[in-house]
mmCIF file of C-alpha atoms in Angstrom:
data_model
loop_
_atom_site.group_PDB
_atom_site.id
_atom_site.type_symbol
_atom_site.label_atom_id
_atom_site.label_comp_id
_atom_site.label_asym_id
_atom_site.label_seq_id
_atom_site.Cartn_x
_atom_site.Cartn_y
_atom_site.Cartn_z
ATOM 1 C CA UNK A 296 41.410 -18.030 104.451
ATOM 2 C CA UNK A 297 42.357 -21.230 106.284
ATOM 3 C CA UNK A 298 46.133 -21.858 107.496
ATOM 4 C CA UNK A 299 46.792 -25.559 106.660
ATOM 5 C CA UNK A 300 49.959 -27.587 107.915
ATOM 6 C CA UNK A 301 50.830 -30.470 105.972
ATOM 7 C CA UNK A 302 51.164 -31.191 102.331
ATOM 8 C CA UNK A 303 49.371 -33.543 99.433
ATOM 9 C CA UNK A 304 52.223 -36.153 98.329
ATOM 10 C CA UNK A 305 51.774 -39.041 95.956
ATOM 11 C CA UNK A 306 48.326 -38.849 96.006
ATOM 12 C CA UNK A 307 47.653 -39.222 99.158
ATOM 13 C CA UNK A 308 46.804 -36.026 101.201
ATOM 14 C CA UNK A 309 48.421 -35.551 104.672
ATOM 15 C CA UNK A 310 46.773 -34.675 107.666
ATOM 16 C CA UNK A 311 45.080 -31.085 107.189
ATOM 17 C CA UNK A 312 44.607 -29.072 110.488
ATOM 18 C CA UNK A 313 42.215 -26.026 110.593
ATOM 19 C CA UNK A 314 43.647 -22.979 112.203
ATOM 20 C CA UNK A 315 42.003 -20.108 113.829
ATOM 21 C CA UNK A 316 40.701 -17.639 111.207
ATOM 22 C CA UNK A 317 39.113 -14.944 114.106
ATOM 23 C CA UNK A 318 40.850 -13.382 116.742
ATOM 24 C CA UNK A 319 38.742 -11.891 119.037
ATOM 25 C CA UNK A 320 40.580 -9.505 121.779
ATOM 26 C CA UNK A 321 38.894 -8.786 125.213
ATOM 27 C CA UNK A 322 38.572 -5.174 126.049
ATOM 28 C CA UNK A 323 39.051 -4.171 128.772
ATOM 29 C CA UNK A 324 42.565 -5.875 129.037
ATOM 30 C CA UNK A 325 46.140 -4.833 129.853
ATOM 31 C CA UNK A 326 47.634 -2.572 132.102
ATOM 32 C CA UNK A 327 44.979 -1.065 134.973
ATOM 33 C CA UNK A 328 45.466 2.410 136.798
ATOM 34 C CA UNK A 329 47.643 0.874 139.547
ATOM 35 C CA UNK A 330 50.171 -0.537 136.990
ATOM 36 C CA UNK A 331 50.625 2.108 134.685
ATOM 37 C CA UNK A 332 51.189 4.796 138.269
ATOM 38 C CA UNK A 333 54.151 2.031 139.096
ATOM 39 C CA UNK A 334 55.703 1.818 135.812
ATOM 40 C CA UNK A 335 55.493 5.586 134.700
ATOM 41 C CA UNK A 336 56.355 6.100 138.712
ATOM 42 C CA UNK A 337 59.875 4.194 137.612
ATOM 43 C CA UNK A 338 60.423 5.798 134.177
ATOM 44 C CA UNK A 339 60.101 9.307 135.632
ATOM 45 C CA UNK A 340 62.772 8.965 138.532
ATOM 46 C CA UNK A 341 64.907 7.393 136.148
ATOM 47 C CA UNK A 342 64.824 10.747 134.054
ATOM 48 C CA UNK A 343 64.359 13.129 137.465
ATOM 49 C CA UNK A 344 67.151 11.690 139.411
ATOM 50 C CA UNK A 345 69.329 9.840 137.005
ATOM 51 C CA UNK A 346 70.249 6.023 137.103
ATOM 52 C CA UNK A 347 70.519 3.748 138.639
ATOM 53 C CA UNK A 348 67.485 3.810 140.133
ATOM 54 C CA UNK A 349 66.942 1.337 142.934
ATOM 55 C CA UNK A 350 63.395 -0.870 142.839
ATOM 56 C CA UNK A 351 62.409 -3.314 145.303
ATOM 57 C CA UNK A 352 61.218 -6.872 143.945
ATOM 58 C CA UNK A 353 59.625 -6.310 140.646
ATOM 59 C CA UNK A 354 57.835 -3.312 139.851
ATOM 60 C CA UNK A 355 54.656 -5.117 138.465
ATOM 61 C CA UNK A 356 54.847 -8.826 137.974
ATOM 62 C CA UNK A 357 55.857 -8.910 133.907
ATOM 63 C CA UNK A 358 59.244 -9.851 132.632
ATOM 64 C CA UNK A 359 58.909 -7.832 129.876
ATOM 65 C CA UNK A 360 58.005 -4.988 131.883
ATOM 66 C CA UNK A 361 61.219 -5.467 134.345
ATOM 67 C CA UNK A 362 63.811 -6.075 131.126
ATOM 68 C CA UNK A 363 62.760 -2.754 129.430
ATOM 69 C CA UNK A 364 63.110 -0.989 132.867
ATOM 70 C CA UNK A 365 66.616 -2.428 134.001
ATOM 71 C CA UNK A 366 67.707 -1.592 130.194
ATOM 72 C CA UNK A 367 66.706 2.114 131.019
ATOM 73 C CA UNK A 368 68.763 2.084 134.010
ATOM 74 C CA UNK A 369 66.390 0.586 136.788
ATOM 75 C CA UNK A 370 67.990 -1.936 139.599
ATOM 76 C CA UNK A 371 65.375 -4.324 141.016
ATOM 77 C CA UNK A 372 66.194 -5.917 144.204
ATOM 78 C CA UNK A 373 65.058 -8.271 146.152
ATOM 79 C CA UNK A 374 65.185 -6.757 149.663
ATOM 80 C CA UNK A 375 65.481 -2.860 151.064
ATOM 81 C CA UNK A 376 69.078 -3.967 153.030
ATOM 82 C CA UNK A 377 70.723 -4.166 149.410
ATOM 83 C CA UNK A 378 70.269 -1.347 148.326
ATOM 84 C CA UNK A 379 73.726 1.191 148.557
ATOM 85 C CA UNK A 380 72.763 3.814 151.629
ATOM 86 C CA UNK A 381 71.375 7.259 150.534
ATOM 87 C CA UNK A 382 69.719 5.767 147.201
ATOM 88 C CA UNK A 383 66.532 6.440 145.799
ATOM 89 C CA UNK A 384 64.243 3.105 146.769
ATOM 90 C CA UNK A 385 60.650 2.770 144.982
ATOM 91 C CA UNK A 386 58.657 0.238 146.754
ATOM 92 C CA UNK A 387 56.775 -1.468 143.618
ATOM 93 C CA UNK A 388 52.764 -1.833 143.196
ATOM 94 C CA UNK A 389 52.109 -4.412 145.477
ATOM 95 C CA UNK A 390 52.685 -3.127 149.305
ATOM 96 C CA UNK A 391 55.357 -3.379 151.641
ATOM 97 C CA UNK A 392 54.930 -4.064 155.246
ATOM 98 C CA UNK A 393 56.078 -1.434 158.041
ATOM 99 C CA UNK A 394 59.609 -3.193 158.388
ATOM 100 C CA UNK A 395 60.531 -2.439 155.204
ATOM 101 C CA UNK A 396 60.154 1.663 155.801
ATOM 102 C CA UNK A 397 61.908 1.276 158.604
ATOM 103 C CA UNK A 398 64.889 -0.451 156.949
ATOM 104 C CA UNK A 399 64.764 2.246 154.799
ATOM 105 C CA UNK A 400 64.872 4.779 156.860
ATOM 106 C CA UNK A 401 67.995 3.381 158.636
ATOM 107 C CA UNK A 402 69.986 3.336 155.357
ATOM 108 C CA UNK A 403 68.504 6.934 154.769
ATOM 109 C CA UNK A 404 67.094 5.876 151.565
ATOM 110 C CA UNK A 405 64.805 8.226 149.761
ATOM 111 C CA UNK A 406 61.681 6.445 149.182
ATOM 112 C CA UNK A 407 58.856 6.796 146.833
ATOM 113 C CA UNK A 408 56.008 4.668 146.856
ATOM 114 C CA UNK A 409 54.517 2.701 143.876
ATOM 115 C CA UNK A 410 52.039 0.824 146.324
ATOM 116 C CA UNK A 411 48.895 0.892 143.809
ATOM 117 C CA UNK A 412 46.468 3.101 145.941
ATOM 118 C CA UNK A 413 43.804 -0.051 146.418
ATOM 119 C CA UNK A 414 46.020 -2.175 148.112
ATOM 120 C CA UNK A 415 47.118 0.527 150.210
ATOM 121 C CA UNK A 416 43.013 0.771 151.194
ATOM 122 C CA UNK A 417 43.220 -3.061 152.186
ATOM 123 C CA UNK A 418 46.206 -2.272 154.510
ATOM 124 C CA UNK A 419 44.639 0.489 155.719
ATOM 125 C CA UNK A 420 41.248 -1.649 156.629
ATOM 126 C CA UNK A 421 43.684 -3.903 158.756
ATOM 127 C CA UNK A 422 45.484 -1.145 160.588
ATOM 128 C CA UNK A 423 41.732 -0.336 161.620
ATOM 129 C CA UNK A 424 40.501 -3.954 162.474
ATOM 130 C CA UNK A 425 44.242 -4.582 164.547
ATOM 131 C CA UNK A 426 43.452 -1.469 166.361
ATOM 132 C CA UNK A 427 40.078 -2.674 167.738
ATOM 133 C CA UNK A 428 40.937 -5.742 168.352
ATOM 134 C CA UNK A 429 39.673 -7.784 165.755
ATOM 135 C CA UNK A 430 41.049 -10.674 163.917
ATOM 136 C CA UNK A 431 41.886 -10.859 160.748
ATOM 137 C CA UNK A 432 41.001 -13.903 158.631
ATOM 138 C CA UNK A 433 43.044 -12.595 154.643
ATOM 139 C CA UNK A 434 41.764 -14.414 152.162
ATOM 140 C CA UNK A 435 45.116 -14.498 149.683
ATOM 141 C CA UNK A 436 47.934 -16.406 148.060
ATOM 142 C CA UNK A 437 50.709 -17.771 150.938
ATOM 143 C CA UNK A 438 53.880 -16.147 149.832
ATOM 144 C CA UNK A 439 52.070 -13.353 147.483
ATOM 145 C CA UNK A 440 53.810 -9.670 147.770
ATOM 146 C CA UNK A 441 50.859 -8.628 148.336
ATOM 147 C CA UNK A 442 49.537 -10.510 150.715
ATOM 148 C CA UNK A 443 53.400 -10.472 152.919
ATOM 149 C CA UNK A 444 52.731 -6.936 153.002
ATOM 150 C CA UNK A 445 49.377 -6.832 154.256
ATOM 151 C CA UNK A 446 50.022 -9.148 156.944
ATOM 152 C CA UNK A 447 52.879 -7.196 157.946
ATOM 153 C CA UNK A 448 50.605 -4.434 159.154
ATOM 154 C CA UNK A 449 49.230 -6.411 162.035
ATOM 155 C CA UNK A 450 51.451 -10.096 161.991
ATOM 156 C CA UNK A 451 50.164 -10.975 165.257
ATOM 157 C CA UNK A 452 46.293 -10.081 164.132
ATOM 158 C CA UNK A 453 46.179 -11.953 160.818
ATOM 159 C CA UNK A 454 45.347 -15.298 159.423
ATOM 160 C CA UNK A 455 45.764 -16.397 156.137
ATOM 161 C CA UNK A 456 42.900 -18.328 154.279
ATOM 162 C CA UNK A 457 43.080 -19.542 150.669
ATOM 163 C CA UNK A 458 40.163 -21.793 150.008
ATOM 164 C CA UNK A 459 36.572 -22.654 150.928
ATOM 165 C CA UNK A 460 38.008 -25.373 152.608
ATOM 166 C CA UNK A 461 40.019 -23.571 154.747
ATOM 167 C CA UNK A 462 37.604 -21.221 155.798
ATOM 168 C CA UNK A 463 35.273 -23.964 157.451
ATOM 169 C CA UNK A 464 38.412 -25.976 158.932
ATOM 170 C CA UNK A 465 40.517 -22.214 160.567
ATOM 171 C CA UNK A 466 40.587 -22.113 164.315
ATOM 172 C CA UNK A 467 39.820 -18.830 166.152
ATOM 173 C CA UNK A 468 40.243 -17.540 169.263
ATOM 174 C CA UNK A 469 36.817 -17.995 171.674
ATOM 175 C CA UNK A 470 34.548 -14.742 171.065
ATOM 176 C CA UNK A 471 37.332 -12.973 169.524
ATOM 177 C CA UNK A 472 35.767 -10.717 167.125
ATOM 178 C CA UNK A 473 36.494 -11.380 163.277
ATOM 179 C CA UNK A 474 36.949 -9.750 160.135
ATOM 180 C CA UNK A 475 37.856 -10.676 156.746
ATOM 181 C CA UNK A 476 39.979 -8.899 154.039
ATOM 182 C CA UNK A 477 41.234 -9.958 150.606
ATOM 183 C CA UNK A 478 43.948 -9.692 148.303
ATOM 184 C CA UNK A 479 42.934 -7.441 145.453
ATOM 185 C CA UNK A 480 44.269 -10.254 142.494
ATOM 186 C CA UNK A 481 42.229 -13.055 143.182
ATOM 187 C CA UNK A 482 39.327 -14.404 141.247
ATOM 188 C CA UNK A 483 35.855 -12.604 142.094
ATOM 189 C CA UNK A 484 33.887 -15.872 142.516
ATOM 190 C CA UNK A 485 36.148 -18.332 144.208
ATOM 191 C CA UNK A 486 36.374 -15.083 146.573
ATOM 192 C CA UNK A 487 33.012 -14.869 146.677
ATOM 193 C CA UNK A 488 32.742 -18.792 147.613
ATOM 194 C CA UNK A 489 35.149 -18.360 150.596
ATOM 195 C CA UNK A 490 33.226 -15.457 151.985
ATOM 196 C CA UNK A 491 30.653 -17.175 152.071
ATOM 197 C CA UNK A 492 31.953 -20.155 153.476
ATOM 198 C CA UNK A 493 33.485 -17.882 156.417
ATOM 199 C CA UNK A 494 29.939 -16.488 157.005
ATOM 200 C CA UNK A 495 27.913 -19.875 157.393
ATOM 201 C CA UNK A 496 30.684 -20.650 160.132
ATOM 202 C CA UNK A 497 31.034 -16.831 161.870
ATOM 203 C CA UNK A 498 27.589 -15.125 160.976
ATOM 204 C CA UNK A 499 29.326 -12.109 162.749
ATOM 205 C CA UNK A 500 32.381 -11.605 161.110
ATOM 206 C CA UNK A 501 32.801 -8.321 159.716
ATOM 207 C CA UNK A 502 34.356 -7.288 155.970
ATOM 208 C CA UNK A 503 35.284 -3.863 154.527
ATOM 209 C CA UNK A 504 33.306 -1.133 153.246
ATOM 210 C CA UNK A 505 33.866 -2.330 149.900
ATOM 211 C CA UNK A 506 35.068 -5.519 148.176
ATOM 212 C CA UNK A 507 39.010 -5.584 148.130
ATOM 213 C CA UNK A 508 39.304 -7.097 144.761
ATOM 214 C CA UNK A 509 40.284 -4.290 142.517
ATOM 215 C CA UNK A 510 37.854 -3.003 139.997
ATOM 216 C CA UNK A 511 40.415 -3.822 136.912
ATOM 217 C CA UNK A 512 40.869 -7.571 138.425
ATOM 218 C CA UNK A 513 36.836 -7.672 138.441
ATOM 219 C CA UNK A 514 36.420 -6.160 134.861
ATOM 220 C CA UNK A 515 39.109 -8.242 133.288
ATOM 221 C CA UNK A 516 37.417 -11.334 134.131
ATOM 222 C CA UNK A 517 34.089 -10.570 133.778
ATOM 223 C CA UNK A 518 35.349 -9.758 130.618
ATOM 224 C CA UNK A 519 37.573 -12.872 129.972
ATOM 225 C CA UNK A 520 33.984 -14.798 130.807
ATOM 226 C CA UNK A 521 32.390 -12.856 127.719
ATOM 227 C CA UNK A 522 35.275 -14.119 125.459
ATOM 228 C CA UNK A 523 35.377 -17.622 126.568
ATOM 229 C CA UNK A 524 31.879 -17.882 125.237
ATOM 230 C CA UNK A 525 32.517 -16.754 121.966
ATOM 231 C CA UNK A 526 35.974 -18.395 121.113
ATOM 232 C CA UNK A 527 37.357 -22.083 121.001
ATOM 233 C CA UNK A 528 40.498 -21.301 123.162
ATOM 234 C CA UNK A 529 41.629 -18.974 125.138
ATOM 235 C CA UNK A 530 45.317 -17.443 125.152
ATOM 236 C CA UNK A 531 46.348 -15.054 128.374
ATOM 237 C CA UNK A 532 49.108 -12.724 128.010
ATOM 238 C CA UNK A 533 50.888 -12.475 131.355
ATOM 239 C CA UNK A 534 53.926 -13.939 133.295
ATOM 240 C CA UNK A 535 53.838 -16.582 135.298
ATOM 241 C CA UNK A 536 54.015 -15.213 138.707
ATOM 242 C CA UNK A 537 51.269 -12.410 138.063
ATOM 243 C CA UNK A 538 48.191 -13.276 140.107
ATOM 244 C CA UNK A 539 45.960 -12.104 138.110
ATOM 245 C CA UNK A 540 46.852 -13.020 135.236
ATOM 246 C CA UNK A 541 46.320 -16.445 136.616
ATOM 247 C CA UNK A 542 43.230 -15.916 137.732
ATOM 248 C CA UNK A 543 42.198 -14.947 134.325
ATOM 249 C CA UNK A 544 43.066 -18.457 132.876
ATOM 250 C CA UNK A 545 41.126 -20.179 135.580
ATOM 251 C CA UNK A 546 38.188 -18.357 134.839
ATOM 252 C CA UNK A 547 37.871 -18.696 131.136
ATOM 253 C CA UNK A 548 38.547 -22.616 131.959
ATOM 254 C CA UNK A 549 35.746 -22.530 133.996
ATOM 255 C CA UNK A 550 33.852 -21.149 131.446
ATOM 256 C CA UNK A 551 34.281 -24.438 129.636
ATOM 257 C CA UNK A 552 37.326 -23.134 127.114
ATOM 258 C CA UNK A 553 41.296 -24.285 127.023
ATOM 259 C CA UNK A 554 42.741 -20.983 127.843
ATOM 260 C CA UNK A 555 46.328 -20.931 128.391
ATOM 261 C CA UNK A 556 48.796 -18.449 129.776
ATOM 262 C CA UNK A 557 51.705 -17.011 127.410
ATOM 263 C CA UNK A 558 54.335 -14.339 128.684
ATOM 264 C CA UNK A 559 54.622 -13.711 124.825
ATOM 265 C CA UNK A 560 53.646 -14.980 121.385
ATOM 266 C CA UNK A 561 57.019 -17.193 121.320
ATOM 267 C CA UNK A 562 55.394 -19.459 123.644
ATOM 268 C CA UNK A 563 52.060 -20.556 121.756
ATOM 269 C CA UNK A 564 52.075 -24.041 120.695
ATOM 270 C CA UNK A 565 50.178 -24.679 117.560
ATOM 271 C CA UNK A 566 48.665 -27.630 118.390
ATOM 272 C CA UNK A 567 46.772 -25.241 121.104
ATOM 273 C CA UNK A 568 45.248 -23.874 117.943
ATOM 274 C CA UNK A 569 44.875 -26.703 115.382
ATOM 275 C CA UNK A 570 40.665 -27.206 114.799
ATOM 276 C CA UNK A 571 39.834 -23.542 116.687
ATOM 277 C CA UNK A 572 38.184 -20.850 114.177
ATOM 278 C CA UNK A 573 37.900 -18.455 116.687
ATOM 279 C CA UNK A 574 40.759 -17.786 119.417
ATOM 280 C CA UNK A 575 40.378 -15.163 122.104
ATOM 281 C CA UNK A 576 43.063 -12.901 123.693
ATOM 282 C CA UNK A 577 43.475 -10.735 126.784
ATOM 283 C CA UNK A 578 46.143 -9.863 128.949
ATOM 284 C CA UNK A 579 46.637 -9.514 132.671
ATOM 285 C CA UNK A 580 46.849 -6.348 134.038
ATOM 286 C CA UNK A 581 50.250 -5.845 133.917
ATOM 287 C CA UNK A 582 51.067 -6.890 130.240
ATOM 288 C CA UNK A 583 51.792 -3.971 128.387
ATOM 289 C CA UNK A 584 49.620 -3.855 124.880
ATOM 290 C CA UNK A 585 52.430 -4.372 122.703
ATOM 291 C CA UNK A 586 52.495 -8.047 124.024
ATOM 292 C CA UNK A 587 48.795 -8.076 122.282
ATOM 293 C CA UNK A 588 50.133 -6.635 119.353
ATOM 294 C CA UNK A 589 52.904 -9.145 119.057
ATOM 295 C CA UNK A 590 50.481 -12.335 119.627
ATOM 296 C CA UNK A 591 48.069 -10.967 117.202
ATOM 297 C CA UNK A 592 50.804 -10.652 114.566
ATOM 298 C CA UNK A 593 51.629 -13.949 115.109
ATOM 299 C CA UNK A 594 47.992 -15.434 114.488
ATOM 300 C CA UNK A 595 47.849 -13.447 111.955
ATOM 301 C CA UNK A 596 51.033 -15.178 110.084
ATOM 302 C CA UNK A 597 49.239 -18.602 110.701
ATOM 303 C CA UNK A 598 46.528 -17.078 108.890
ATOM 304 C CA UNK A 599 44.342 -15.048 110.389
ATOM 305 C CA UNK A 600 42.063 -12.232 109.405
ATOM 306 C CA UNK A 601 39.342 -10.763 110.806
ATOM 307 C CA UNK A 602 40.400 -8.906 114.303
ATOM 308 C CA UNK A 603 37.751 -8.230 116.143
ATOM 309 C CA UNK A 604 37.684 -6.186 120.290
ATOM 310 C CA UNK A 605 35.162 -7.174 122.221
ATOM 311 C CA UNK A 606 34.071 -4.528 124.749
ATOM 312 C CA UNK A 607 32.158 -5.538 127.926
ATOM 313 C CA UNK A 608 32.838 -2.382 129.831
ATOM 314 C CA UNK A 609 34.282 1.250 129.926
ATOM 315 C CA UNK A 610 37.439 2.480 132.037
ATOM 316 C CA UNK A 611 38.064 5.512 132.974
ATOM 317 C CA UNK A 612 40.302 5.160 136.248
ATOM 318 C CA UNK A 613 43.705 6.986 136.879
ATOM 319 C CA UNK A 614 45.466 7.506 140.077
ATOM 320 C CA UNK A 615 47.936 10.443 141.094
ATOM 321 C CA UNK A 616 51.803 10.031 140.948
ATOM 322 C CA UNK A 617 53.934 9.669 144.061
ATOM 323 C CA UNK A 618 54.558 12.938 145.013
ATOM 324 C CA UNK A 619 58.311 13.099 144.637
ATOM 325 C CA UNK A 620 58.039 12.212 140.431
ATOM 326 C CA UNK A 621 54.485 14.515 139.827
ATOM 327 C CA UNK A 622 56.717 17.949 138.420
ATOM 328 C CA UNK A 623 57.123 18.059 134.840
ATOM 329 C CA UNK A 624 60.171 16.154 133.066
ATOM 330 C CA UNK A 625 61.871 16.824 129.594
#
């Protein structure tokens, strides 16, 4: 079945535009381990201690995600100091720096901690590195949650580095011992390109015991790279401010596809579409999977019919609740 727009009048024929027939939906996609222990973190203090619930910046970057929580009775705010003393605070996935805790602690706020447990290993890594005396070259985002927080574990220790560029221009201190860390969003090979970089120009400089970049952000676009190859465009399901979601779009461009990012199926223009018979979907890792379900319904109205996942690799992941939300709710 092909969707056509336009319409035969007076004998002559308007123009006819092809639209997609396949959709092809990447797999794995969605929410990761670190996301769904946030969100399910939110919705079970919400039923354990009652609204409102008090949530520092947003929980996981999706504005779907933060709409259905406030409508359940969560607060999201931007800073720790706003927050009405003896409330209960969760700090959301992406990592807080020391001053917030002890903000907290002044207003007596009862905290629980959404920090997804892998960027809590990064800030970990830079306690260690401060403590010996290293410094700290964090390849990031300038103004990323993630990456404030992270610095905020050893300010006067850390440098921020974004590019390739960068690396090979960043001053140092003379026979200061380095180390690198990264923010766990960003895209695996321009990562891998600044590493590299950093290690023509400090042969000495010293990384973690493992790559930062989080095994879901790795997955995701190793297996956005699969679907780029088999599809004429690309469509990301994500809000705008979500890293990786990003990330995602720049690597199935890359790949040689248009690929463009959608925080739902209301914002697809058809003209993305007009010519494509295949067009591949995935979401950032923290779009919930009805999002998918919504977009896919929505090709599917423009006439498409043969859904298709394509799998790249298995997930099996979880990580333990906060302590203060792990007993049983009704």
């Amino acid at each position: 079945m092909v969707a056509r727009i336009g319409a035969a009048r007076r004998g002559y024929h308007a123009h006819v535009a092809t639209l997609p027939t396949r959709v092809l939906l990447a797999w794995p996609r969605g929410y990761c381990a670190g996301v769904e222990r946030a969100i399910d973190t939110v919705e079970r203090a919400l039923r354990m201690f009652g609204p409102p619930v008090y949530v520092r910046r947003q929980i996981v970057h999706n504005s779907h995600v933060v709409r259905d929580l406030e409508a359940k009775g969560a607060v999201f705010v931007e800073e720790e100091t706003e927050v009405p003393a003896g409330s209960v605070l969760i700090l959301s996935a992406h990592g807080v720096a020391p001053t917030v805790y002890e903000n907290a602690d002044r207003r007596h706020l009862s905290v629980i901690d959404a920090t997804c447990p892998l960027v809590t290993k990064v800030h970990l890594e830079a306690r260690r590195f401060a403590r010996e005396g290293y410094t700290i070259l964090l390849i990031g985002h300038q103004g990323h949650e993630e990456v404030t927080g992270t610095t905020g574990e050893a300010p006067a220790n850390i440098r921020l580095v974004a590019t390739p560029e960068e690396a090979r221009r960043i001053e140092v201190p003379d026979g200061q011992r380095l180390a690198y860390l990264s923010q766990t969003t960003l895209s695996v090979d321009e990562t891998s390109e600044v590493i590299e970089a950093l290690r023509e120009r400090f042969p000495d400089i010293e990384g973690p015991p493992r790559d930062d970049i989080c095994y879901a952000t790795q997955n995701r676009q190793e297996a956005v790279k699969a679907l780029a190859l088999r599809s004429d465009v690309v469509l990301v399901i994500g809000s705008d401010n979500s890293s990786n979601s990003n990330r995602l779009v720049e690597v199935a461009a890359a790949s040689g596809r248009p690929a463009y990012l959608i925080d739902d199926e209301t914002e697809i223009e058809q003209a993305w579409l007009e010519g494509c018979e295949v067009v591949g979907v995935t979401s950032g890792a923290s779009a919930p999977e009805w999002l998918v379900e919504r977009v896919v319904d929505h090709l599917k109205s423009l006439g498409a019919t043969d859904v298709r996942q394509l799998h790249t690799v298995e997930e099996s992941m979880r990580f333990a609740l906060p302590a203060q939300v792990r007993q049983p709710v009704a």
